[in-house]
Coordinates of C-alpha atoms and ligand atoms in Angstrom, one line a residue:
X266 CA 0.0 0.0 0.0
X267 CA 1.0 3.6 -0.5
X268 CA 2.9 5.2 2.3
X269 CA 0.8 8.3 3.0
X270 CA 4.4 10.0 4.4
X271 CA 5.7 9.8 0.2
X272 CA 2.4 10.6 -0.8
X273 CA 2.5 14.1 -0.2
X274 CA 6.7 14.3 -1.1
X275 CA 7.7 17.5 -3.0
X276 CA 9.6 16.5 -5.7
X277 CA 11.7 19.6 -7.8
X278 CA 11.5 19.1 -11.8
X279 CA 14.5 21.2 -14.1
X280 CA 12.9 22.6 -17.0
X281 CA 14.9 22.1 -20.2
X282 CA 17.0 18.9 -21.7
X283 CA 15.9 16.2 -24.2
X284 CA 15.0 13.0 -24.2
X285 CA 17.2 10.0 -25.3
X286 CA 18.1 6.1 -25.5
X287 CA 16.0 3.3 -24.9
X288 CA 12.9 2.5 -22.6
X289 CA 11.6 -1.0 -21.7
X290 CA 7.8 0.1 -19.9
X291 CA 6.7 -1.9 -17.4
X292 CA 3.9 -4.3 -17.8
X293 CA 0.1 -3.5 -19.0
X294 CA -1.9 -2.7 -16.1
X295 CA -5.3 -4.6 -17.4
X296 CA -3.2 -7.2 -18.6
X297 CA -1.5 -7.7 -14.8
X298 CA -5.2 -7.6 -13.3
X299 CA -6.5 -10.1 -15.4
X300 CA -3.7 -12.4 -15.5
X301 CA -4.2 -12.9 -11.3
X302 CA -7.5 -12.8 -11.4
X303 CA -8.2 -15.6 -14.1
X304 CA -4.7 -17.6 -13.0
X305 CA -7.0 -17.5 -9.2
X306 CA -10.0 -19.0 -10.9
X307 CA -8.4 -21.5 -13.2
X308 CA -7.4 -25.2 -12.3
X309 CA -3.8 -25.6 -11.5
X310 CA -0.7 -23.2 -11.7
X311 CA -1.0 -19.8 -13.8
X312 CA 2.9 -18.2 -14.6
X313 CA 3.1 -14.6 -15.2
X314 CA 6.2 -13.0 -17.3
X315 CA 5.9 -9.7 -17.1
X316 CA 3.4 -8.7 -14.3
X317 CA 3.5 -5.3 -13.6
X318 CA 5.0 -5.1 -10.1
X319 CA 2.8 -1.5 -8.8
X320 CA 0.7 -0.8 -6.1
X321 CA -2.7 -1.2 -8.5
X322 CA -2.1 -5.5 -9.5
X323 CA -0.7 -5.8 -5.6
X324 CA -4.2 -4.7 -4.3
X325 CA -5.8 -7.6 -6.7
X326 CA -3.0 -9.3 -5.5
X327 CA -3.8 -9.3 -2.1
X328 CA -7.5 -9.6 -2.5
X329 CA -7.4 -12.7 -3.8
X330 CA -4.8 -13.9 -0.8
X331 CA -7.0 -13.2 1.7
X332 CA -9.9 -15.7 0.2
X333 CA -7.1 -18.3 -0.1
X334 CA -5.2 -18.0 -3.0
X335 CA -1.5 -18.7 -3.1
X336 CA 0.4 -15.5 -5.2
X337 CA 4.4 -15.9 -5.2
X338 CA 5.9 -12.5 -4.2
X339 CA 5.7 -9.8 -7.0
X340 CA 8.7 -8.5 -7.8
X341 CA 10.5 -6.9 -10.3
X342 CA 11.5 -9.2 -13.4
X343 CA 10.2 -12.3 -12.0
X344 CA 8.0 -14.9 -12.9
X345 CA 4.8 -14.8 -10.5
X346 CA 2.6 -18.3 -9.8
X347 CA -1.1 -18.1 -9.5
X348 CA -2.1 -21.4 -7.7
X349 CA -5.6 -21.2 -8.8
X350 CA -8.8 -22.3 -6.6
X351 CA -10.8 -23.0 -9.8
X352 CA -14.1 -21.1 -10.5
X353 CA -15.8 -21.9 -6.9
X354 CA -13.1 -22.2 -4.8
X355 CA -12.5 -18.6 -2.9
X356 CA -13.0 -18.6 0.7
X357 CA -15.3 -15.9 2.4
X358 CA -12.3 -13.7 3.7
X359 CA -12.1 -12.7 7.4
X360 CA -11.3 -9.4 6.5
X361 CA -12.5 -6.5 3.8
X362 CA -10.9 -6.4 0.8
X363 CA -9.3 -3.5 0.4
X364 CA -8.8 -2.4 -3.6
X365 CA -6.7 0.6 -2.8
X366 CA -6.9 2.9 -5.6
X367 CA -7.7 0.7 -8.2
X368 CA -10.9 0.6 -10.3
X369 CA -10.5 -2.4 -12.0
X370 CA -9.5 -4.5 -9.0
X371 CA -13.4 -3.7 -7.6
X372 CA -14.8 -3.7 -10.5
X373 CA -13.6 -7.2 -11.6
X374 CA -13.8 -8.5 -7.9
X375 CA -17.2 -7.3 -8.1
X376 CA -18.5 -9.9 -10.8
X377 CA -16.0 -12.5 -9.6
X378 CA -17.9 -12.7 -6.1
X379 CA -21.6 -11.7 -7.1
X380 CA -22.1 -15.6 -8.1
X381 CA -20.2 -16.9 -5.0
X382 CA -23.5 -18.8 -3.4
X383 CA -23.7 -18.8 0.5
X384 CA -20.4 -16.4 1.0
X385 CA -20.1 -12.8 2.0
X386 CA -17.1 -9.8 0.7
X387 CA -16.7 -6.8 2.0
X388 CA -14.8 -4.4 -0.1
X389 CA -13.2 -0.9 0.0
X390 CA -10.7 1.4 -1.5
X391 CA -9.0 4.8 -0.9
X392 CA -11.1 7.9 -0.8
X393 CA -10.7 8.0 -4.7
X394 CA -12.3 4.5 -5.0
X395 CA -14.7 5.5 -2.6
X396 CA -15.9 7.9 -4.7
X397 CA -15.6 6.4 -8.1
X398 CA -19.4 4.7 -9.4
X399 CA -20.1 1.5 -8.8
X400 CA -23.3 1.3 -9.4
X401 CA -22.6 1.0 -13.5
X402 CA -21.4 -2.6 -12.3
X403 CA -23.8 -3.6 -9.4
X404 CA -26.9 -2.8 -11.3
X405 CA -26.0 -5.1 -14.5
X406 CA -25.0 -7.8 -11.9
X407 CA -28.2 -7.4 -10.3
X408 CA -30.4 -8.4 -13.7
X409 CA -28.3 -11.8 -13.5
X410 CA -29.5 -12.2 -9.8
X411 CA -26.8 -10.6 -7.7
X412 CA -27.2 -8.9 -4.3
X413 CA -24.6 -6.1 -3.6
X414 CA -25.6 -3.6 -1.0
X415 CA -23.4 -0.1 -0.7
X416 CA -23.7 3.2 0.5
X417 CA -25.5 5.8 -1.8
X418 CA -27.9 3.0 -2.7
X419 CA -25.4 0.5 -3.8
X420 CA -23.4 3.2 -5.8
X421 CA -20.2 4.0 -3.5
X422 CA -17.9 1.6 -1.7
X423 CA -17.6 0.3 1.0
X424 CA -19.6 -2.6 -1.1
X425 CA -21.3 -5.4 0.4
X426 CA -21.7 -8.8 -1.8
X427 CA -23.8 -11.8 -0.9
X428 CA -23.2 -14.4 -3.5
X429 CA -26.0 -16.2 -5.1
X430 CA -27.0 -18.7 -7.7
X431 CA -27.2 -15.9 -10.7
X432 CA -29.1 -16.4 -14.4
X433 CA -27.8 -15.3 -17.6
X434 CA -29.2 -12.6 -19.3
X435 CA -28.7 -10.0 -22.1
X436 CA -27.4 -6.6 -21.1
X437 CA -26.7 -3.6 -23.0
X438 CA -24.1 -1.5 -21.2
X439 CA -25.0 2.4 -21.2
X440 CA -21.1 3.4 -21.4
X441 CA -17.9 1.4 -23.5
X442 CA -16.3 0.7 -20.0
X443 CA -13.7 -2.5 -20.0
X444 CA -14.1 -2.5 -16.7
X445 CA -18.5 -3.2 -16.4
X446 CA -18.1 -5.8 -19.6
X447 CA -15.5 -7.9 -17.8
X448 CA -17.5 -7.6 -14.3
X449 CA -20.6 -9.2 -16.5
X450 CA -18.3 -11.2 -18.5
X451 CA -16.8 -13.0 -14.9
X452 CA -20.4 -13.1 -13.6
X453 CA -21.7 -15.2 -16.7
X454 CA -18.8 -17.7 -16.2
X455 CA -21.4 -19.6 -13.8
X456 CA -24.5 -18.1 -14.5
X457 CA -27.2 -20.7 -15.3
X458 CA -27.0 -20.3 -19.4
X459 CA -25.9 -17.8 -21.7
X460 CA -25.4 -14.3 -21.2
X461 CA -25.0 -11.6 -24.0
X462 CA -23.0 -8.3 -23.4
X463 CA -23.3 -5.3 -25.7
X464 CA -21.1 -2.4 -25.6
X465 CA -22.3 1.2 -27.5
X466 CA -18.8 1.2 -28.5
X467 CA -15.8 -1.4 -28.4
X468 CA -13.8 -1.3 -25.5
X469 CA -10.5 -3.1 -24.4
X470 CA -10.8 -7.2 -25.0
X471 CA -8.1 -8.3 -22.8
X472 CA -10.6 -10.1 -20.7
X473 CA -11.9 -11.6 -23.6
X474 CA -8.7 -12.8 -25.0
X475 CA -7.4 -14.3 -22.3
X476 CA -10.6 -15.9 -20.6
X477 CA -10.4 -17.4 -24.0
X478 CA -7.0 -18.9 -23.9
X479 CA -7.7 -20.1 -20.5
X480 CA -10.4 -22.5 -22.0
X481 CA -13.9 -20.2 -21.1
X482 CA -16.6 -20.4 -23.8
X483 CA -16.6 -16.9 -25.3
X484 CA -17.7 -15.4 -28.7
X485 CA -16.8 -12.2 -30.0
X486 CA -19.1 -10.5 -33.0
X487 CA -21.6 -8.1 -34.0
X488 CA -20.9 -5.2 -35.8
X489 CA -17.4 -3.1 -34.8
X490 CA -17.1 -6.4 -32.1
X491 CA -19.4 -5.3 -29.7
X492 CA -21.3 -8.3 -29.0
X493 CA -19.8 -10.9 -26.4
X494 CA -21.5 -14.0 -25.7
X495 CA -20.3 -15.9 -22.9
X496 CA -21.8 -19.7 -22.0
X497 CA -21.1 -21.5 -18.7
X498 CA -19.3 -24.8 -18.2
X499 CA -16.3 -25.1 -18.9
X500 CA -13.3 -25.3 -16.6
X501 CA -10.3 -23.1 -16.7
X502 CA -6.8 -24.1 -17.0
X503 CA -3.9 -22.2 -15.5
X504 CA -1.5 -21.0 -18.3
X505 CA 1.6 -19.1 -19.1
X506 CA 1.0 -15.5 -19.8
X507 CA 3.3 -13.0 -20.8
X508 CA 2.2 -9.8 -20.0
X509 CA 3.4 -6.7 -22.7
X510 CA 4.5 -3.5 -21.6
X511 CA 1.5 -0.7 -21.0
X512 CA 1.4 1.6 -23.9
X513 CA -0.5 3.4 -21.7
X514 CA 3.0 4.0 -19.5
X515 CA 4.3 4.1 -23.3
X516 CA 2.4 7.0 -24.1
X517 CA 4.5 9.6 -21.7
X518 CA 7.6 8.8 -23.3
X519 CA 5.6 8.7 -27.2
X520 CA 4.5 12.2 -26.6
X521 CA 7.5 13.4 -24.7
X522 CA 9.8 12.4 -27.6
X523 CA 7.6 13.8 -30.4
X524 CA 7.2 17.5 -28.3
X525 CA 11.3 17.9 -26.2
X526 CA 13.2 19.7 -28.8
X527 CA 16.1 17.4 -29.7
X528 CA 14.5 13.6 -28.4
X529 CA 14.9 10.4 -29.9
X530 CA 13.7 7.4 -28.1
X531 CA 12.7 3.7 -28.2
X532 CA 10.2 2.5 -26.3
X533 CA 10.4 -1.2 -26.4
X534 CA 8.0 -3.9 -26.1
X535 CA 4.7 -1.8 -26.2
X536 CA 1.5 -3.6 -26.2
X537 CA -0.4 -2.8 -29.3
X538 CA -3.9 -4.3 -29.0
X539 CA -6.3 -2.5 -31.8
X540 CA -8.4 -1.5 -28.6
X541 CA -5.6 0.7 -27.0
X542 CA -3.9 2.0 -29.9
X543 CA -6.3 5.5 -30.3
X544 CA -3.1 6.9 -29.2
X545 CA -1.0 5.8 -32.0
X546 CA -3.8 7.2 -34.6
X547 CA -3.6 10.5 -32.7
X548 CA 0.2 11.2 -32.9
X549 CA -0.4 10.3 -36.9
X550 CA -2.7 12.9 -37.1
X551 CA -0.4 15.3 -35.6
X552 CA 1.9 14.6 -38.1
X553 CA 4.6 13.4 -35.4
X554 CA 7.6 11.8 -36.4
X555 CA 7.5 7.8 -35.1
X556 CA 8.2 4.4 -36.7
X557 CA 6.5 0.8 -35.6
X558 CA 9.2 -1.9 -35.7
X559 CA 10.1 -5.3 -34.5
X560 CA 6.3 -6.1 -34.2
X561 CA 5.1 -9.4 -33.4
X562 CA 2.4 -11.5 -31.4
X563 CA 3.0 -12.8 -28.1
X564 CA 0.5 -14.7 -26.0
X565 CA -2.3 -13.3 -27.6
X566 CA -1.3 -9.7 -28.1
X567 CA 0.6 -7.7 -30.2
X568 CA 3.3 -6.1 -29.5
X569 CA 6.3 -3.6 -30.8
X570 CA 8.8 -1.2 -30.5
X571 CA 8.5 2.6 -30.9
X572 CA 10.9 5.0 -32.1
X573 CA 9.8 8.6 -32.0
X574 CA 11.3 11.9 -32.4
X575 CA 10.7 15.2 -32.4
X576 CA 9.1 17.3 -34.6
X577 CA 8.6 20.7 -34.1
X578 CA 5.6 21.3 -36.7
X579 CA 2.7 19.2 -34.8
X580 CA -1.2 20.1 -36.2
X581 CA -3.5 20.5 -33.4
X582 CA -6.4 17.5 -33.5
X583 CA -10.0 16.5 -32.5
X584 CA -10.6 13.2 -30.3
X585 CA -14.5 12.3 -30.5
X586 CA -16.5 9.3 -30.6
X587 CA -15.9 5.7 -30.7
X588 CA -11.8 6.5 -30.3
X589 CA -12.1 8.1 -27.1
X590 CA -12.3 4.0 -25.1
X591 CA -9.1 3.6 -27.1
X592 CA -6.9 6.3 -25.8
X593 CA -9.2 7.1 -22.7
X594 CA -6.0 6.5 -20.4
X595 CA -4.1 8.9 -22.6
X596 CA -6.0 11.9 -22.7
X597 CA -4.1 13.8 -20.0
X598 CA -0.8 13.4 -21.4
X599 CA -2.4 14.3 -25.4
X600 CA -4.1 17.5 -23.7
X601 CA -0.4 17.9 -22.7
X602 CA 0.9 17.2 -26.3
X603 CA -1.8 20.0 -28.1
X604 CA -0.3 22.9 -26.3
X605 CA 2.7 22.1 -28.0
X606 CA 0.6 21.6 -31.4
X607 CA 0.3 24.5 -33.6
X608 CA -3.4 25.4 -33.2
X609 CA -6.3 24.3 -31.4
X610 CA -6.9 20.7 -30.4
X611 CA -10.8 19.8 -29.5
X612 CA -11.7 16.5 -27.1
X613 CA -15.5 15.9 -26.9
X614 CA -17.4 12.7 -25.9
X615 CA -15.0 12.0 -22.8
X616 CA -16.8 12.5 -19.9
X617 CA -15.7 9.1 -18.5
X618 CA -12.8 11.2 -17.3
X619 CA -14.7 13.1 -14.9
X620 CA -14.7 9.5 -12.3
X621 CA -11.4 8.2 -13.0
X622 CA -9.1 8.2 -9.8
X623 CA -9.7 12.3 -10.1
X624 CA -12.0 14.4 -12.3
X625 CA -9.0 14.4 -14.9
X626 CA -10.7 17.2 -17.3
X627 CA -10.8 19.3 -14.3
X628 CA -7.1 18.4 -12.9
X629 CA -5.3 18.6 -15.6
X630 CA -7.1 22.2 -16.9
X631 CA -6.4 23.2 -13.5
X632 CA -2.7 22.1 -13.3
X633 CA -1.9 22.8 -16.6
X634 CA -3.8 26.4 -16.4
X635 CA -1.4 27.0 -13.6
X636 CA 1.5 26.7 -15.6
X637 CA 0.3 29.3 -18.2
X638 CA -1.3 26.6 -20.5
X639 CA -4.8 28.2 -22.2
X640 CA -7.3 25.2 -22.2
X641 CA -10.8 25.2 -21.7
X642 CA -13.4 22.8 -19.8
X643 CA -16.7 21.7 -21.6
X644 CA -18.9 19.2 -19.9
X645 CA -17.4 16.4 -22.1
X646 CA -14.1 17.8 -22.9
X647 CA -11.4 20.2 -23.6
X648 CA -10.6 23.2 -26.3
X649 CA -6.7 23.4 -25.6
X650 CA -4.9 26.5 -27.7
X651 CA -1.3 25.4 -28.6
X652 CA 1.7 27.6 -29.0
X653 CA 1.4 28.8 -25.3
X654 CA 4.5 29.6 -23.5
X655 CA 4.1 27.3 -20.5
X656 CA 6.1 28.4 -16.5
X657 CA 7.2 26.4 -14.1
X658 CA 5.2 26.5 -11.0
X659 CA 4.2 24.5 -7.9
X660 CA 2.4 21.1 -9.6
X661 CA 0.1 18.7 -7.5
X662 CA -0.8 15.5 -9.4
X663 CA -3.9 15.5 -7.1
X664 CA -3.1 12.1 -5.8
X665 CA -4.0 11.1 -10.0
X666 CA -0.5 8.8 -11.4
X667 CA -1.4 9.8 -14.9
X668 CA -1.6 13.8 -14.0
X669 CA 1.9 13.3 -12.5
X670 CA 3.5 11.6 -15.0
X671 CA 1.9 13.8 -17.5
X672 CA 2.8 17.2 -15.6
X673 CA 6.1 15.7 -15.7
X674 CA 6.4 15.9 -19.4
X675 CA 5.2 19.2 -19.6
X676 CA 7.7 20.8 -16.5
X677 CA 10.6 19.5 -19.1
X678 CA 9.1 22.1 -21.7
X679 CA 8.4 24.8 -19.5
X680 CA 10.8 28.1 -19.5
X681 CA 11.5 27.8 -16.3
X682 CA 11.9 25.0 -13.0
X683 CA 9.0 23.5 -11.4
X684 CA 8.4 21.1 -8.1
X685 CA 5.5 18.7 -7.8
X686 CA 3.4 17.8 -4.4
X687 CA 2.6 14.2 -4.5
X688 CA 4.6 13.1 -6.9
X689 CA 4.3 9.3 -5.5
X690 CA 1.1 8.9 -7.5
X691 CA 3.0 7.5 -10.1
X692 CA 3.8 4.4 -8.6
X693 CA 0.0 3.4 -8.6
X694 CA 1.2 2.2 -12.6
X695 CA 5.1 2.9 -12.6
X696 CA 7.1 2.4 -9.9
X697 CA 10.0 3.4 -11.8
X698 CA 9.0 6.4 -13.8
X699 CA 10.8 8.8 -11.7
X700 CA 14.2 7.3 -12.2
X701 CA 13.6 6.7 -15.8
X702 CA 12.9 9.8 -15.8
X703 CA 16.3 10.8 -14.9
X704 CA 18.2 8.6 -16.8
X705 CA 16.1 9.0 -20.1
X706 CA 16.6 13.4 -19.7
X707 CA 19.8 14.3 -21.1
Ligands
LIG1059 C1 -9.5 -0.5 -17.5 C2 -10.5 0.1 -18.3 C3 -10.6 1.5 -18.4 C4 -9.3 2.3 -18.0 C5 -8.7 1.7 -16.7 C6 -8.4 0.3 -16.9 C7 -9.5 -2.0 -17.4 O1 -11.7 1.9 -17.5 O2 -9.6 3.6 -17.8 O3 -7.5 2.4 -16.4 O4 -8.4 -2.6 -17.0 O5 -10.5 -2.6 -17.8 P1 -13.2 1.9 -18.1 O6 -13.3 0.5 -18.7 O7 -14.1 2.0 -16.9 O8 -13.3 3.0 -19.1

């Protein structure tokens, strides 16, 4: 868990320097989560390669330990075993499980536990998580017969879950959220009969991938994929995963390098599933100067290397629509690219931000506002004017990992030094961004 005593560190950032040489990001954080989570419900061993060792995959980590399932220590550049308990097999915990900061870990844990007949979970997070909606999980779960009880009338954690025998069913979700298809998706795996999940727009599949390669009865279809059927029955078996590394962790670096005067960097060993490449498609459009090499599959998902460098002539762009569950993760760091783009930049459509672990269209407007940036804040997005000259200042990531490690890209570009208060956030997704950080700024 986060040490509260870091949390609040001030940390000074130089203004000035380039980025260069090589970058291995850690592993994808949805990837990490589901890799313990369906190694824990499989039959036999699961080994991860890969796992991203931060404090997000330790809290599913140690959820899953306290109803009885054997993890190995999760370290840095080590293979971690899953001795799964098979489908049925978690115990009711003694204690709450605590998610920490992480949204996917009770989101997931959440249709994991719903079907768990004659048990009882308690679970809580942080004071982010226990603000963040729930209720966009516990109400689908409810049409397949679950009972989860929480504060705000089931909305707001701390979450209670009373498993029962639960029905499949067809649902239509209301938003293109990874994290409420995969709750349904883990629910269905012992529903009685078939259950049918339609997103208004296609999400991230890693859940669907993988539950696939672990043996569950899955079908992907429907116009743009958003269909998934799921069917119960069929016993998973533990496999070897190899987890990529996070493009969105990637994506600091990728936009760093195409807007720091004088960069060149490889990022190596990027995951590049279609459903998290929106990013990719965006620096395109801004005319920034990268190259996709060495791709290939592994376990499932693609992956490559990146080599970007600057260019000093980016066009301003417009994110909108069925792109923004593709690059949702990104947005704070591509708000940070357009005021280096030579124009105005529009993002509509993404009010998802508003509950990540902050209100992201108001944190970074605020932060980034504070450093001379001129951006504006619409209900669903952000009108950012490039070509402002942007200060150094006093920072705060807000407690957010993504508004620190995008604030840190911008304090390189600003004409003068900066410090940041609660810096730590980064951890959450990459422990080690802050010494890449210095190594990779020349
Ligand atoms: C995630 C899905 C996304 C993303 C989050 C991780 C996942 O959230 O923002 O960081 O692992 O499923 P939503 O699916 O709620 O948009």
């Amino acid at each position: 868990m986060r040490d509260p005593s870091n949390t609040f560190k001030t940390r000074p950032l130089l203004h000035g320097g380039h980025l260069s040489g090589n970058v291995k990001v850690p592993g994808d954080k949805s990837i990490s989560h589901r890799a313990l989570l369906f190694g824990a419900i499989s039959e036999g061993v699961t080994k991860i390669d890969g796992l991203l060792p931060a404090e997000d995959p330790l809290s599913t980590a140690n959820c899953l330990r306290s109803m009885g399932v054997s993890i190995s220590s999760i370290e840095k550049g080590q293979i971690v075993e899953v001795n799964g308990v098979g489908l049925d097999g978690f115990q009711e915990p003694e204690e709450i499980l605590n998610c920490g900061n992480s949204g996917t870990t009770m989101r997931l844990m959440l249709g994991l536990l719903v079907g768990r007949k004659g048990r009882h979970f308690v679970l809580t997070g942080d004071e982010s998580l226990r603000n963040r909606p729930m209720k966009r999980v516990s109400q689908p779960l409810k049409l397949m017969g679950g009972l989860i009880n929480g504060r705000s009338n089931g909305n707001l954690a701390p979450l209670s879950v009373t498993g029962k025998s639960l029905h499949g069913a067809v649902i239509g979700t209301p938003v293109a959220s990874a994290q409420v298809k995969s709750a349904i998706i883990l629910a269905a795996l012992t529903a009685d009969g078939g259950t049918s999940v339609i997103e208004p727009a296609r999400s991230r599949d890693h859940s669907e991938r993988m539950l696939k390669a672990f043996g569950a009865n899955i079908e992907v279809g429907g116009e743009m994929s958003r269909h998934i059927k799921i069917w119960p029955g069929s016993k998973l078996k533990g496999q070897s995963i190899v987890v990529p590394g996070d493009i969105s962790s990637a994506a600091f670096w990728l936009v760093g390098g195409a807007i720091i005067p004088g960069s060149k960097i490889t990022i190596e060993n990027v995951g590049l599933n279609p459903t998290r490449t929106g990013i990719i498609e965006i620096m395109k459009r801004m005319g920034a100067t990268f190259e996709l090499i060495n791709q290939k599959d592994i376990a499932g998902e693609p992956v490559g290397d990146i080599v970007v460098e600057h260019n000093k002539q980016l066009k301003p762009f417009n994110i909108d629509g069925e792109i923004i569950p593709r690059l949702v993760d990104e947005i704070p760091i591509l708000t940070v690219a357009a005021c280096f783009c030579d124009g105005v930049s529009k993002i509509s459509g993404a009010s998802e931000l508003r509950i990540k672990e902050t209100d992201r269209l108001k944190v970074i407007t605020r932060q980034l506002a504070a450093m001379g940036a001129k951006i504006e804040e619409h209900d669903d997005g952000l009108t950012i004017y490039g070509g402002q000259k942007l200060y150094g200042c006093e920072v705060d990531s807000e407690t957010d990992h993504r508004i620190a490690m995008s604030l840190a890209i911008a304090s390189i570009m600003a004409e003068s030094d900066s410090t940041m208060v609660r810096s730590n956030a980064a951890s959450i997704s990459y422990p080690d961004f802050w010494d890449e950080l210095s190594r990779l700024l020349i």
